[in-house]
PDB file of C-alpha atoms in Angstrom:
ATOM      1  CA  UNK A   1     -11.578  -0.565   4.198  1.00  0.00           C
ATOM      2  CA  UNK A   2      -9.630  -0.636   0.832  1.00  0.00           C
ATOM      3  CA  UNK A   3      -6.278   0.846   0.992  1.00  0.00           C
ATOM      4  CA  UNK A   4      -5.072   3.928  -1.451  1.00  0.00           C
ATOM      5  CA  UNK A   5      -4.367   2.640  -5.139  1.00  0.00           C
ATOM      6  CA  UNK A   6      -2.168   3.708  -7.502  1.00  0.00           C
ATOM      7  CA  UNK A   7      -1.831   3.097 -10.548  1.00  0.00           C
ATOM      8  CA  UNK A   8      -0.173   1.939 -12.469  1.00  0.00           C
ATOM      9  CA  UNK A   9       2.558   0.435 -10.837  1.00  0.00           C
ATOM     10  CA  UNK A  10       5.067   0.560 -13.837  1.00  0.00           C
ATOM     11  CA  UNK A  11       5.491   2.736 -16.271  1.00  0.00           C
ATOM     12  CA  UNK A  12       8.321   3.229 -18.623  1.00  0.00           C
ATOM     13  CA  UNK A  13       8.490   6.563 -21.091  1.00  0.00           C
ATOM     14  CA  UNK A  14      10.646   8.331 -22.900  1.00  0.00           C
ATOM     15  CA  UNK A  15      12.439  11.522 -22.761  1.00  0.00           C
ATOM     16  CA  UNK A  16      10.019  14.488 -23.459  1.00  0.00           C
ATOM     17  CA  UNK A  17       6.463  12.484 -23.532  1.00  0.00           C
ATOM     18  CA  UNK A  18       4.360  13.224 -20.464  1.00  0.00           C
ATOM     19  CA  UNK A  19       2.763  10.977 -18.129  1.00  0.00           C
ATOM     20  CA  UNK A  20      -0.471  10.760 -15.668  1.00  0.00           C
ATOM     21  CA  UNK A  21      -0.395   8.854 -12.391  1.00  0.00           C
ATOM     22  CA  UNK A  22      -3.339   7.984 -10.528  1.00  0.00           C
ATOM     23  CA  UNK A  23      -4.589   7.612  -7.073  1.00  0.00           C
ATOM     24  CA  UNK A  24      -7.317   6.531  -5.038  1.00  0.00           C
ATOM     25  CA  UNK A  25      -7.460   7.762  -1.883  1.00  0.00           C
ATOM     26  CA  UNK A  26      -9.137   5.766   1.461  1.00  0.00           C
ATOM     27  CA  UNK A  27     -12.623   5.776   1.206  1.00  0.00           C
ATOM     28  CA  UNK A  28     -13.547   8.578   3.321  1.00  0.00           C
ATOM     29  CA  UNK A  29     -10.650  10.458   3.044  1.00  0.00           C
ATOM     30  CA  UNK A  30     -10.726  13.879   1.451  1.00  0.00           C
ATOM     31  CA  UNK A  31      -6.777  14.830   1.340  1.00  0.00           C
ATOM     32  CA  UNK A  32      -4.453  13.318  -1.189  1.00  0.00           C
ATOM     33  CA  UNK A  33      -0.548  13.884  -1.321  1.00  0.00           C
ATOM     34  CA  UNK A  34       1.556  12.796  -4.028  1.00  0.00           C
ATOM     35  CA  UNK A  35       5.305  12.449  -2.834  1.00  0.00           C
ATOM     36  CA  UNK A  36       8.457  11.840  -5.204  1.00  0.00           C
ATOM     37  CA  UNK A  37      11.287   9.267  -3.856  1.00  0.00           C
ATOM     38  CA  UNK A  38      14.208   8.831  -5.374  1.00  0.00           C
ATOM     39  CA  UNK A  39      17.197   7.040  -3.417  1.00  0.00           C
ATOM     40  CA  UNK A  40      19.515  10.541  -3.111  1.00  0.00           C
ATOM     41  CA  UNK A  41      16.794  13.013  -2.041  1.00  0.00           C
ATOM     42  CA  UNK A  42      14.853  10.361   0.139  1.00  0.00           C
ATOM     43  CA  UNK A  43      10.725  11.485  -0.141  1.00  0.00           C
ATOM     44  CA  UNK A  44       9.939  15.095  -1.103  1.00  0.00           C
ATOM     45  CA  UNK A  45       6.630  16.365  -0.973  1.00  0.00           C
ATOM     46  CA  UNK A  46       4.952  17.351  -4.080  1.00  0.00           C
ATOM     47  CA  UNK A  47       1.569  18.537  -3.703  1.00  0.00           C
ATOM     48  CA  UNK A  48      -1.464  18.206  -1.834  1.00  0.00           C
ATOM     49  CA  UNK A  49      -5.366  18.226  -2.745  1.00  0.00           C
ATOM     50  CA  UNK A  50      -8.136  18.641  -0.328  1.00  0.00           C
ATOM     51  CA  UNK A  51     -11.560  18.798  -1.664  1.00  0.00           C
ATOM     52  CA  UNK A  52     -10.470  19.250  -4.930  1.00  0.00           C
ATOM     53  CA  UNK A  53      -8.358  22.263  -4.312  1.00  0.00           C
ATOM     54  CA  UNK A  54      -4.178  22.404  -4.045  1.00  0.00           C
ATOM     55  CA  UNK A  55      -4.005  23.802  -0.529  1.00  0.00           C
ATOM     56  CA  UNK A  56       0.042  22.954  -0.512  1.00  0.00           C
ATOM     57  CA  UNK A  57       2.991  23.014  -3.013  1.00  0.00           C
ATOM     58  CA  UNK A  58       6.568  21.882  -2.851  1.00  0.00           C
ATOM     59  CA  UNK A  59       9.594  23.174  -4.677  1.00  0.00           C
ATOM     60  CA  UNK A  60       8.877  21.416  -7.936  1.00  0.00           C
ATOM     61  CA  UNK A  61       8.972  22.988 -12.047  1.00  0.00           C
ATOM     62  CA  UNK A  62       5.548  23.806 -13.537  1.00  0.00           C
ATOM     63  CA  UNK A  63       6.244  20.184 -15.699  1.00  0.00           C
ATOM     64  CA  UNK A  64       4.495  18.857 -12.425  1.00  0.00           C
ATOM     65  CA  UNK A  65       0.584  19.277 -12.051  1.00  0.00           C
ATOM     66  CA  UNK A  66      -2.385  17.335 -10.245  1.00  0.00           C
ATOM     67  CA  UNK A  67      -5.738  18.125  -9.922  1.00  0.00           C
ATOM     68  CA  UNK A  68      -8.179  16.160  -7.529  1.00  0.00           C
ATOM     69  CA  UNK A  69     -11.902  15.169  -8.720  1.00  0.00           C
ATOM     70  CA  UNK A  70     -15.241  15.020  -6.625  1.00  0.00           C
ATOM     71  CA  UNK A  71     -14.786  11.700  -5.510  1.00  0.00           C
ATOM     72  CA  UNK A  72     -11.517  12.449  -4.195  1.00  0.00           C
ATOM     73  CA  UNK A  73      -9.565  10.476  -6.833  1.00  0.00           C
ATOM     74  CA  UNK A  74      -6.067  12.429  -7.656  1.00  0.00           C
ATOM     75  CA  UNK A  75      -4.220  12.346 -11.043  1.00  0.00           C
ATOM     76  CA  UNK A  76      -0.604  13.791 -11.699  1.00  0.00           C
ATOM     77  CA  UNK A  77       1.002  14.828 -14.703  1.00  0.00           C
ATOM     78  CA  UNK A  78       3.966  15.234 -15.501  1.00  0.00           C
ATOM     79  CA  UNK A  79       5.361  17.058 -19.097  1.00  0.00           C
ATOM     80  CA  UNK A  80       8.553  17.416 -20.829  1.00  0.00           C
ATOM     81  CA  UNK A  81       9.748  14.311 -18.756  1.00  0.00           C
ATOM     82  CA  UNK A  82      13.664  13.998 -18.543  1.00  0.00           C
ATOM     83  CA  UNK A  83      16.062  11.417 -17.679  1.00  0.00           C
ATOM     84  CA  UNK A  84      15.709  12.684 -13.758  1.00  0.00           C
ATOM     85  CA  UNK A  85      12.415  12.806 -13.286  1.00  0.00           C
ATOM     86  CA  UNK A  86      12.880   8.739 -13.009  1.00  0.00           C
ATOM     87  CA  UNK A  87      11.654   7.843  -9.420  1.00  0.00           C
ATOM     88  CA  UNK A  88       8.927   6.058  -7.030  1.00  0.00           C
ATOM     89  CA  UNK A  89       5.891   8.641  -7.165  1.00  0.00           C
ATOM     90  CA  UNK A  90       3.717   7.746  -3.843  1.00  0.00           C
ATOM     91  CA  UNK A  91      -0.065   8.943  -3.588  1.00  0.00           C
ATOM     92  CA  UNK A  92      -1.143   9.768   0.386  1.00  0.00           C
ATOM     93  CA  UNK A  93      -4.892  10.105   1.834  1.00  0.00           C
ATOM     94  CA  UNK A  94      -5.712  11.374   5.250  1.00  0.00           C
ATOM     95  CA  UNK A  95      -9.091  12.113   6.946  1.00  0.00           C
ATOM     96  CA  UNK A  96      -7.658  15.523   8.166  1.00  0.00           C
ATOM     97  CA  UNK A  97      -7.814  14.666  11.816  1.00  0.00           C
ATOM     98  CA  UNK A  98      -6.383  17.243  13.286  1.00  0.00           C
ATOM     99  CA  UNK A  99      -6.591  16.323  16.938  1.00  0.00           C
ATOM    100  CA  UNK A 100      -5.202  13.174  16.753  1.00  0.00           C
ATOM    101  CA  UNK A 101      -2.403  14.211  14.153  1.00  0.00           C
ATOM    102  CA  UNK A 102      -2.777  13.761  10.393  1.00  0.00           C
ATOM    103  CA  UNK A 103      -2.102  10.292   9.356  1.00  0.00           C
ATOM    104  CA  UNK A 104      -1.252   9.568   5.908  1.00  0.00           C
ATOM    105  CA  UNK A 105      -1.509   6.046   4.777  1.00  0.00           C
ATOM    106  CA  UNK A 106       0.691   5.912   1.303  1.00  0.00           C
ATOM    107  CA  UNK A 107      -0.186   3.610  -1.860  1.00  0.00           C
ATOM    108  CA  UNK A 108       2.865   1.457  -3.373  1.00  0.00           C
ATOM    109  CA  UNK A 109       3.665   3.483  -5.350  1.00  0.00           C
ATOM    110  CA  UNK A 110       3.937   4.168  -9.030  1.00  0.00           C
ATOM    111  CA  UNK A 111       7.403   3.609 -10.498  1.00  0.00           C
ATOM    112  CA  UNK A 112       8.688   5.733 -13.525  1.00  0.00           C
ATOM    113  CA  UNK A 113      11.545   5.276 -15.521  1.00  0.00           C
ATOM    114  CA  UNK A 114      12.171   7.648 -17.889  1.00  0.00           C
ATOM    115  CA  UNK A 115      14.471   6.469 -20.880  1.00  0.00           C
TER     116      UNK A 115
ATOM    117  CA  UNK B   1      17.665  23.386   3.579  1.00  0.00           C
ATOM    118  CA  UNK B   2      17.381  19.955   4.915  1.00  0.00           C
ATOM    119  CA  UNK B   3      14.830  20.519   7.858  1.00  0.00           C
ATOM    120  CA  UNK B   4      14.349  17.537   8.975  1.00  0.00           C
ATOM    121  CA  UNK B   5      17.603  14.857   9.057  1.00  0.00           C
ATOM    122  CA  UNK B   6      18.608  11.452   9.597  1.00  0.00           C
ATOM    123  CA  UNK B   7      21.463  11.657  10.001  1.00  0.00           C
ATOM    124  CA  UNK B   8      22.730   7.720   9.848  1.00  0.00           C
ATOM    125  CA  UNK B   9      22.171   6.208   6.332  1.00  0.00           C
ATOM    126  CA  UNK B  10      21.708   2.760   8.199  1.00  0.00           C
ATOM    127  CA  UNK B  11      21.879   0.764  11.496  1.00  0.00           C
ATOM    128  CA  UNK B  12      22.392  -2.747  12.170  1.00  0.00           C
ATOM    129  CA  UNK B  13      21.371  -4.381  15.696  1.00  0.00           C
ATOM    130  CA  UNK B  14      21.123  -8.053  16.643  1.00  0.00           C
ATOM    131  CA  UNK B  15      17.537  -9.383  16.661  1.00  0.00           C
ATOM    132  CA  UNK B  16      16.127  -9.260  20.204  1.00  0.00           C
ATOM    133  CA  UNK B  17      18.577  -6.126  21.145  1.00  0.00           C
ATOM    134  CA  UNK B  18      17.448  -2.395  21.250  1.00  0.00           C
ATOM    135  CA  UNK B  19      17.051  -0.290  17.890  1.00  0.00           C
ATOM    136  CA  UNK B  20      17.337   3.477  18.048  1.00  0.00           C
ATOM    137  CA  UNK B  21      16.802   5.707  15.461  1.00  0.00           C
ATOM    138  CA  UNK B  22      17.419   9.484  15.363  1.00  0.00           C
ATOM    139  CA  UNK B  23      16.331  12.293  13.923  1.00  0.00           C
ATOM    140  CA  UNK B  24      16.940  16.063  13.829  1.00  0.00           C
ATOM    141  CA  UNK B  25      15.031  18.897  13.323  1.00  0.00           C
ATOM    142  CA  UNK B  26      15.221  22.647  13.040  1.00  0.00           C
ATOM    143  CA  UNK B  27      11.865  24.078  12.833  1.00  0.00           C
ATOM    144  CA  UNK B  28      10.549  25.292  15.715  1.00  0.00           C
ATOM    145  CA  UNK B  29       7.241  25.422  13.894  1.00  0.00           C
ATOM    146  CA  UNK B  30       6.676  21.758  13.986  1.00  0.00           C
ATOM    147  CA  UNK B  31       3.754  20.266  16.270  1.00  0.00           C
ATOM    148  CA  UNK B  32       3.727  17.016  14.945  1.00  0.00           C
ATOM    149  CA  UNK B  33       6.390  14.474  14.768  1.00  0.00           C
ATOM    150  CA  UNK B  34       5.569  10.558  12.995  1.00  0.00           C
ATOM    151  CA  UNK B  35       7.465   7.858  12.035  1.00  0.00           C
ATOM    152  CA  UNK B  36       6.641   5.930   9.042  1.00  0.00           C
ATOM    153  CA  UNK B  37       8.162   2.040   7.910  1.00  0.00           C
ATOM    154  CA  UNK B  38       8.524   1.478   4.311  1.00  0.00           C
ATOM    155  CA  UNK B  39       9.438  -2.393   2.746  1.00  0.00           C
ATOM    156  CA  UNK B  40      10.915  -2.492  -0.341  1.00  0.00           C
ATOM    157  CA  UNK B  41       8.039  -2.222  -3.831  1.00  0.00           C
ATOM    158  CA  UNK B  42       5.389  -0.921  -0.802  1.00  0.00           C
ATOM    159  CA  UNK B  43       4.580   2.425   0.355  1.00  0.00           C
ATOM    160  CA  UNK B  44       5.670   3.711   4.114  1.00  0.00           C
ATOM    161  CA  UNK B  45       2.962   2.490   6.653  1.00  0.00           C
ATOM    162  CA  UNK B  46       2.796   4.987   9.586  1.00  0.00           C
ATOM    163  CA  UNK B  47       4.339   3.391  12.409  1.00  0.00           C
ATOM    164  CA  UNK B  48       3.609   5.961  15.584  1.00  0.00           C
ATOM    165  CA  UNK B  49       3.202   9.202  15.841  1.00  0.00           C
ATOM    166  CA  UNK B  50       3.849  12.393  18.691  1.00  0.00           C
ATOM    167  CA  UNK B  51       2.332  15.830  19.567  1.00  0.00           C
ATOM    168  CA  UNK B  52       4.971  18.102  19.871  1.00  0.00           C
ATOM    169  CA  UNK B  53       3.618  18.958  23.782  1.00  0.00           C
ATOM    170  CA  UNK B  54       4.866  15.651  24.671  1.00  0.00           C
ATOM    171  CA  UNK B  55       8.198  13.721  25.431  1.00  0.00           C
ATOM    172  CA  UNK B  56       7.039  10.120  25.050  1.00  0.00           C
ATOM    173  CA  UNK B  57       4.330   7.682  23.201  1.00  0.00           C
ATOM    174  CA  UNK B  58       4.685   4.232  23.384  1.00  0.00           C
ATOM    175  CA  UNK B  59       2.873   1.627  21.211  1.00  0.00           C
ATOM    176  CA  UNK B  60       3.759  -1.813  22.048  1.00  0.00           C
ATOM    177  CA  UNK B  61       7.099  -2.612  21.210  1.00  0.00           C
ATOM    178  CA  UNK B  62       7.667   1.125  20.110  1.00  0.00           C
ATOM    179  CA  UNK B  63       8.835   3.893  21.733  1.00  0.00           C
ATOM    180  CA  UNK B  64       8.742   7.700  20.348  1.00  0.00           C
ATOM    181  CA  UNK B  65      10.771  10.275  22.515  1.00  0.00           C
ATOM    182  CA  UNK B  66      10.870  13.794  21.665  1.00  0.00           C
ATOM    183  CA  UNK B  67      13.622  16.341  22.984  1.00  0.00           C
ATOM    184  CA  UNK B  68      12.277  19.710  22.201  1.00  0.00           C
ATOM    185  CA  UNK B  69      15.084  21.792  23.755  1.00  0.00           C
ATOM    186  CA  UNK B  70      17.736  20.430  21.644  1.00  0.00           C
ATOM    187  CA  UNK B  71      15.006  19.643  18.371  1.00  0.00           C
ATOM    188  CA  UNK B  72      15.545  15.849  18.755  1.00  0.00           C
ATOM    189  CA  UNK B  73      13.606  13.179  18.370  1.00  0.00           C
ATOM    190  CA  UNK B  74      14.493   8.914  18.486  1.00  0.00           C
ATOM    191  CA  UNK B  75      12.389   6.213  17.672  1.00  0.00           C
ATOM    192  CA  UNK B  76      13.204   2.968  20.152  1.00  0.00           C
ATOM    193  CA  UNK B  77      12.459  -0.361  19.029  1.00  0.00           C
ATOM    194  CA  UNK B  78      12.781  -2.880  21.860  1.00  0.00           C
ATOM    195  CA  UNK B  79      13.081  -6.075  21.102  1.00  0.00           C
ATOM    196  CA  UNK B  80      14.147  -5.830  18.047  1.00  0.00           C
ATOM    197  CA  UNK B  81      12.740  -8.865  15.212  1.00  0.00           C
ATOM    198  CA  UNK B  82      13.334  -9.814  11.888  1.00  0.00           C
ATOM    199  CA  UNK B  83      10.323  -8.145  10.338  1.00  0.00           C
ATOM    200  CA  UNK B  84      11.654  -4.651  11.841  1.00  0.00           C
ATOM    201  CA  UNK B  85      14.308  -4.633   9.076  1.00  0.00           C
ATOM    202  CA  UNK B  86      13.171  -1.657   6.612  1.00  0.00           C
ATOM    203  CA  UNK B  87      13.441   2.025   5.672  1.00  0.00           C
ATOM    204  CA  UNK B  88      12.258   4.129   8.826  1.00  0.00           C
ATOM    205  CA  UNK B  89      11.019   7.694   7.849  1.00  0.00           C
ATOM    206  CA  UNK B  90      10.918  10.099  10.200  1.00  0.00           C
ATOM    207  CA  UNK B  91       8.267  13.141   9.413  1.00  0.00           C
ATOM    208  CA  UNK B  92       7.280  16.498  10.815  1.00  0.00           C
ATOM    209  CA  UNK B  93       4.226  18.831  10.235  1.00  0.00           C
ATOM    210  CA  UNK B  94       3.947  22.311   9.860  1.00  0.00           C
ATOM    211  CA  UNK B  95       1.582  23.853  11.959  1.00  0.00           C
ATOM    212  CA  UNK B  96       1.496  26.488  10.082  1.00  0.00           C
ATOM    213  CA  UNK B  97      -0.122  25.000   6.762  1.00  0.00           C
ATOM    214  CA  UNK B  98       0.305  21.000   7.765  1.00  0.00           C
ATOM    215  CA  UNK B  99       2.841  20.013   5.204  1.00  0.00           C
ATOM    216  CA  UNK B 100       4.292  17.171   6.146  1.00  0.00           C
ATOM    217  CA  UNK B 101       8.349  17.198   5.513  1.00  0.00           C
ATOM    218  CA  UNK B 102      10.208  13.626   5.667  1.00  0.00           C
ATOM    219  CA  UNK B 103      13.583  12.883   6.317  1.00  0.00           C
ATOM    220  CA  UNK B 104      16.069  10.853   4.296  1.00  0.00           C
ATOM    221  CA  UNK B 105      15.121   7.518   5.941  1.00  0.00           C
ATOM    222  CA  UNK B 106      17.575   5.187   7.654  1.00  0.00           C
ATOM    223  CA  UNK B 107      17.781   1.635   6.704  1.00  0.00           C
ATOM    224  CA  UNK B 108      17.548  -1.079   9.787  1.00  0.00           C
ATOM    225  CA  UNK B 109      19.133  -4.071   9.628  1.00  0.00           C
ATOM    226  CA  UNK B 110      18.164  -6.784  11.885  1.00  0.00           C
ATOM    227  CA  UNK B 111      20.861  -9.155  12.246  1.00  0.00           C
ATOM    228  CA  UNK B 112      20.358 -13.040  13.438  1.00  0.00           C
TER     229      UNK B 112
END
């Protein structure tokens, strides 16, 4: 099986454009999680899709959104970017076993530096 | 409110020694505990994982030991190898709604 892709890997923007991330989960695999890690605040959990609906939120602004499609496929935005908002963005897919424990198995990454 | 910690930044061990790496929680509400290994420019690959109604999983040469009473649990690496050297995360899920909550990471060093 394919792993999760993100992409793009690199992306450089500017203070106050906006940017979209995507990820493609497992195949299979109807959960995606996008995660923010930045070397202070280690990973922090940003959202989570299941079957195209946000079932969890973490403590992020409004300037972050993500909506899942159909085919299980995630995008993130984020607006307004600023200087902080530089970081590794990961993208997660499980199969939502529940018995076994829910493994995520995490892209590379998209990194975002925000100038 | 830091509810899962790791407490040591980074650890080094001789190759072929023991590695131990902790990690503290305080939510009682956890029932699942995994560790997760991340190299530098990849994503963490889940390492092992544990239920929260047991004290011990062991996968080859890793070890997962979980001390409920005092919210504790350490992942042992025995014998330690070159390849081990990485960014260990430890996680915990909420039963509650299944987020999954990561520590800090600690960074192993494998020494020759």
């Amino acid at each position: 099986k394919a792993g999760v892709t993100q992409t793009p890997r690199y992306l450089i923007k500017t203070r106050g454009q906006q940017v979209t991330l995507s990820c493609s989960p497992i195949s299979g695999h109807r959960s995606v999680s996008w995660y923010q890690q930045t070397p202070g605040q280690g990973l922090q959990f940003l959202f989570e899709y299941f079957s195209e609906t946000q079932r969890n939120k973490g403590n992020f602004p409004g300037r972050f959104s993500g909506r899942q499609f159909s085919n299980s496929r995630s995008e993130m935005n984020v607006s307004t970017l600023e200087l902080g908002d530089s970081a590794l963005y990961l993208c997660a897919s499980s199969f939502r076993d529940r018995v076994s424990g829910d493994t995520q198995y995490f892209g590379p990454g998209t990194r975002l530096t925000v100038l | 409110d830091q509810q899962v910690k790791q407490n040591s930044p980074s650890l080094s061990v001789q190759e072929g020694r023991i590695s131990i790496l902790n990690c503290d929680y305080t939510n009682s509400m956890f029932d699942y505990f995994l560790w997760y290994k991340k190299y530098p420019a990849e994503g963490p690959t889940f390492l092992i994982s544990i239920s929260s109604i047991k004290d011990k999983n062991e996968d080859g040469r890793f070890t997962v030991f979980l001390n409920k009473s005092a919210k504790h649990l350490s992942l042992h690496i025995v014998p330690s190898q070159p390849g081990d050297s990485a960014v260990y995360f430890c996680a915990a899920r909420l039963r509650r709604d299944d987020k999954i909550i990561f520590g800090k990471g600690t960074r192993l060093h494998i020494l020759p």
